[in-house]
Amino acid sequence: GYGLHPLVREFLAMQLEEQEEAGEWRSAFVEAMRAVADQFLSFTMTVSQVAEVAPLIVHLEEVVGFDAAQFSEATSSICTRFTLLYYAQGLFGLAEEWGERSLDISEAQLGPDHPSTATSLNNLAVFYYGQDRLGDSEKYMARALSIRLQALGQDHPYTQGSIQGLTTIITAAVNQGRTAELSDHPLTQAILQQLQQPNPDPSLPDIANENPH
């Protein structure tokens, strides 16, 4: 099976701590496990397929705990895989938990303005939108867009995706009479103002100048 006995985990951890190259070994191991997660975990998996890889899921959860002190980008990616997997299975509490964990790791390891942090924010925004939590969705998507505008530029496909995502969220809030749930983020307010014009421009808004950074 894929499980590691607690005593084995403890022994491996002690061995790694005693090696000068422990950091390199740890990174290589976690990167390898990220590749495994990318290969075997998918948001399109059926319940029976998830059951088949249950031992692997337990192992990957152990990897996240094993690497917790390092907060590696690979660990964040594994958390994201769990988010997508559990969301597809309708296990929304677990999906949110792993999504937040991915964001925490990205912010701690890479910083609050890193593109990978924006990816974690974007994923959580999509999750909350699917839960009809428009206020939470907008908050996370606005942050993701702000980072991507600064780091990648407005014309980057990821930035365009966040622009469209934020526009979709705000449009839903307008159509449902729920704009009071939206934040006062400059990017949100710029799009909201455009949408509330008598004849709103159907194209994606040019909001680069609204970036608060």
Short mmCIF file of C-alpha atoms in Angstrom, two decimals:
data_model
loop_
_atom_site.label_atom_id
_atom_site.label_comp_id
_atom_site.label_asym_id
_atom_site.label_seq_id
_atom_site.Cartn_x
_atom_site.Cartn_y
_atom_site.Cartn_z
CA GLY A 1 0.00 0.00 0.00
CA TYR A 2 0.89 3.66 -0.10
CA GLY A 3 0.61 4.27 3.64
CA LEU A 4 3.64 4.96 5.79
CA HIS A 5 3.77 3.54 9.28
CA PRO A 6 4.15 6.34 11.88
CA LEU A 7 7.44 4.88 13.11
CA VAL A 8 8.77 4.76 9.56
CA ARG A 9 7.78 8.41 9.02
CA GLU A 10 9.54 9.36 12.25
CA PHE A 11 12.67 7.45 11.26
CA LEU A 12 12.78 9.08 7.81
CA ALA A 13 12.28 12.52 9.30
CA MET A 14 15.19 11.94 11.72
CA GLN A 15 17.41 10.73 8.93
CA LEU A 16 16.62 13.75 6.80
CA GLU A 17 17.35 16.13 9.63
CA GLU A 18 20.80 14.56 10.07
CA GLN A 19 21.79 14.96 6.42
CA GLU A 20 23.39 18.12 5.09
CA GLU A 21 21.41 17.76 1.90
CA ALA A 22 18.14 17.17 3.71
CA GLY A 23 16.51 20.15 2.04
CA GLU A 24 17.37 18.86 -1.44
CA TRP A 25 16.13 15.35 -0.65
CA ARG A 26 12.92 16.73 0.81
CA SER A 27 12.30 18.94 -2.21
CA ALA A 28 12.95 16.11 -4.65
CA PHE A 29 10.61 13.80 -2.77
CA VAL A 30 7.78 16.32 -2.59
CA GLU A 31 8.23 17.25 -6.27
CA ALA A 32 7.97 13.56 -7.17
CA MET A 33 4.78 13.26 -5.16
CA ARG A 34 3.36 16.33 -6.89
CA ALA A 35 3.91 14.56 -10.21
CA VAL A 36 2.06 11.54 -8.81
CA ALA A 37 -0.83 13.76 -7.70
CA ASP A 38 -0.98 15.43 -11.12
CA GLN A 39 -1.11 12.04 -12.80
CA PHE A 40 -3.61 10.23 -10.60
CA LEU A 41 -5.90 12.89 -9.09
CA SER A 42 -8.44 14.57 -11.35
CA PHE A 43 -11.62 16.56 -10.85
CA THR A 44 -13.30 14.25 -13.39
CA MET A 45 -12.78 11.12 -11.28
CA THR A 46 -15.78 8.99 -10.38
CA VAL A 47 -16.49 7.80 -6.84
CA SER A 48 -15.25 4.31 -7.72
CA GLN A 49 -12.03 5.70 -9.19
CA VAL A 50 -11.43 7.70 -6.02
CA ALA A 51 -11.92 4.55 -3.98
CA GLU A 52 -9.29 2.78 -6.07
CA VAL A 53 -6.64 5.38 -5.23
CA ALA A 54 -7.67 5.83 -1.59
CA PRO A 55 -4.29 4.57 -0.29
CA LEU A 56 -2.52 7.08 -2.53
CA ILE A 57 -4.71 9.88 -1.21
CA VAL A 58 -3.73 8.96 2.35
CA HIS A 59 -0.07 8.98 1.34
CA LEU A 60 -0.34 12.40 -0.30
CA GLU A 61 -2.00 13.78 2.80
CA GLU A 62 0.96 12.48 4.77
CA VAL A 63 3.32 14.23 2.34
CA VAL A 64 1.59 17.54 2.98
CA GLY A 65 2.04 17.06 6.72
CA PHE A 66 5.63 15.92 6.24
CA ASP A 67 6.48 19.07 4.29
CA ALA A 68 4.43 21.46 6.41
CA ALA A 69 7.45 23.18 7.92
CA GLN A 70 8.87 23.90 4.46
CA PHE A 71 5.67 25.22 2.83
CA SER A 72 6.89 24.27 -0.64
CA GLU A 73 5.19 25.27 -3.85
CA ALA A 74 4.85 21.58 -4.71
CA THR A 75 2.92 20.99 -1.50
CA SER A 76 0.60 23.86 -2.38
CA SER A 77 0.01 22.21 -5.76
CA ILE A 78 -0.92 18.91 -4.07
CA CYS A 79 -3.41 20.80 -1.89
CA THR A 80 -4.91 22.32 -5.02
CA ARG A 81 -5.38 18.84 -6.48
CA PHE A 82 -7.28 17.83 -3.36
CA THR A 83 -9.43 20.95 -3.66
CA LEU A 84 -10.46 20.08 -7.22
CA LEU A 85 -10.95 16.42 -6.39
CA TYR A 86 -13.19 16.99 -3.38
CA TYR A 87 -15.16 19.72 -5.11
CA ALA A 88 -15.96 17.36 -7.96
CA GLN A 89 -17.07 14.74 -5.43
CA GLY A 90 -19.42 17.22 -3.76
CA LEU A 91 -17.35 17.21 -0.56
CA PHE A 92 -17.39 20.98 -0.31
CA GLY A 93 -16.15 21.25 3.26
CA LEU A 94 -13.01 19.29 2.41
CA ALA A 95 -12.58 21.21 -0.83
CA GLU A 96 -12.63 24.52 1.02
CA GLU A 97 -10.25 23.22 3.69
CA TRP A 98 -7.66 22.14 1.13
CA GLY A 99 -8.10 25.29 -0.94
CA GLU A 100 -7.43 27.46 2.10
CA ARG A 101 -4.46 25.29 2.97
CA SER A 102 -3.01 25.78 -0.51
CA LEU A 103 -3.42 29.54 -0.15
CA ASP A 104 -1.79 29.56 3.30
CA ILE A 105 1.23 27.67 1.97
CA SER A 106 1.60 29.93 -1.09
CA GLU A 107 1.43 33.09 1.00
CA ALA A 108 3.90 31.77 3.57
CA GLN A 109 6.44 30.39 1.11
CA LEU A 110 6.16 32.70 -1.89
CA GLY A 111 4.57 35.84 -0.53
CA PRO A 112 1.13 37.45 -0.86
CA ASP A 113 1.87 38.92 -4.31
CA HIS A 114 3.31 35.87 -6.07
CA PRO A 115 1.57 34.49 -9.20
CA SER A 116 1.21 31.08 -7.51
CA THR A 117 -0.63 32.78 -4.66
CA ALA A 118 -2.91 34.30 -7.28
CA THR A 119 -3.63 30.80 -8.60
CA SER A 120 -4.70 29.63 -5.14
CA LEU A 121 -6.89 32.72 -4.77
CA ASN A 122 -8.41 32.19 -8.21
CA ASN A 123 -9.25 28.56 -7.42
CA LEU A 124 -10.95 29.53 -4.17
CA ALA A 125 -12.90 32.25 -5.96
CA VAL A 126 -14.22 29.72 -8.46
CA PHE A 127 -15.12 27.36 -5.61
CA TYR A 128 -17.04 30.06 -3.73
CA TYR A 129 -18.83 31.13 -6.90
CA GLY A 130 -20.03 27.56 -7.32
CA GLN A 131 -21.37 27.76 -3.77
CA ASP A 132 -23.21 31.02 -4.57
CA ARG A 133 -21.01 32.86 -2.06
CA LEU A 134 -20.61 35.89 -4.28
CA GLY A 135 -19.02 38.14 -1.67
CA ASP A 136 -16.28 35.62 -0.83
CA SER A 137 -15.79 34.79 -4.50
CA GLU A 138 -15.38 38.45 -5.45
CA LYS A 139 -12.92 39.11 -2.63
CA TYR A 140 -10.59 36.30 -3.69
CA MET A 141 -10.91 36.94 -7.42
CA ALA A 142 -10.17 40.65 -6.98
CA ARG A 143 -6.99 39.79 -5.08
CA ALA A 144 -5.97 37.27 -7.74
CA LEU A 145 -6.55 39.80 -10.50
CA SER A 146 -4.62 42.49 -8.67
CA ILE A 147 -1.60 40.20 -8.34
CA ARG A 148 -1.76 39.07 -11.95
CA LEU A 149 -2.04 42.59 -13.31
CA GLN A 150 1.08 43.53 -11.37
CA ALA A 151 3.11 40.39 -12.06
CA LEU A 152 1.94 39.28 -15.50
CA GLY A 153 0.33 42.29 -17.18
CA GLN A 154 -3.19 42.75 -18.46
CA ASP A 155 -2.70 40.84 -21.72
CA HIS A 156 -1.52 37.59 -20.11
CA PRO A 157 -4.06 34.74 -20.51
CA TYR A 158 -4.20 34.17 -16.74
CA THR A 159 -4.90 37.84 -16.14
CA GLN A 160 -7.59 37.85 -18.80
CA GLY A 161 -9.13 34.81 -17.15
CA SER A 162 -9.28 36.62 -13.82
CA ILE A 163 -10.77 39.72 -15.45
CA GLN A 164 -13.48 37.61 -17.02
CA GLY A 165 -13.99 35.72 -13.76
CA LEU A 166 -14.37 38.90 -11.72
CA THR A 167 -16.70 40.36 -14.33
CA THR A 168 -18.85 37.21 -14.19
CA ILE A 169 -19.07 37.38 -10.39
CA ILE A 170 -20.00 41.05 -10.37
CA THR A 171 -22.52 40.57 -13.18
CA ALA A 172 -24.21 37.85 -11.13
CA ALA A 173 -24.33 40.19 -8.13
CA VAL A 174 -25.89 42.95 -10.24
CA ASN A 175 -28.47 40.63 -11.81
CA GLN A 176 -29.45 39.19 -8.41
CA GLY A 177 -29.56 42.53 -6.60
CA ARG A 178 -26.67 41.51 -4.36
CA THR A 179 -24.12 44.26 -4.99
CA ALA A 180 -24.11 45.05 -1.26
CA GLU A 181 -22.14 41.82 -0.81
CA LEU A 182 -19.28 43.16 -2.95
CA SER A 183 -16.19 44.76 -1.46
CA ASP A 184 -14.86 48.24 -2.13
CA HIS A 185 -11.79 46.86 -3.92
CA PRO A 186 -10.81 49.33 -6.69
CA LEU A 187 -10.90 46.63 -9.38
CA THR A 188 -14.35 45.48 -8.29
CA GLN A 189 -15.69 49.01 -8.21
CA ALA A 190 -14.22 49.80 -11.64
CA ILE A 191 -15.99 46.84 -13.23
CA LEU A 192 -19.19 47.48 -11.28
CA GLN A 193 -19.26 51.06 -12.50
CA GLN A 194 -18.88 49.92 -16.10
CA LEU A 195 -21.62 47.32 -15.75
CA GLN A 196 -24.02 49.88 -14.30
CA GLN A 197 -23.68 52.20 -17.29
CA PRO A 198 -26.81 52.49 -19.48
CA ASN A 199 -25.05 50.69 -22.35
CA PRO A 200 -22.20 48.67 -20.83
CA ASP A 201 -19.34 47.67 -23.10
CA PRO A 202 -19.67 43.92 -23.74
CA SER A 203 -15.89 43.55 -24.16
CA LEU A 204 -13.54 42.86 -21.29
CA PRO A 205 -12.86 46.05 -19.33
CA ASP A 206 -9.54 47.86 -19.53
CA ILE A 207 -8.82 48.11 -15.82
CA ALA A 208 -5.02 48.14 -15.70
CA ASN A 209 -5.04 51.73 -14.44
CA GLU A 210 -7.28 50.70 -11.54
CA ASN A 211 -4.68 48.31 -10.10
CA PRO A 212 -4.09 49.53 -6.53
CA HIS A 213 -0.48 48.34 -6.45
#
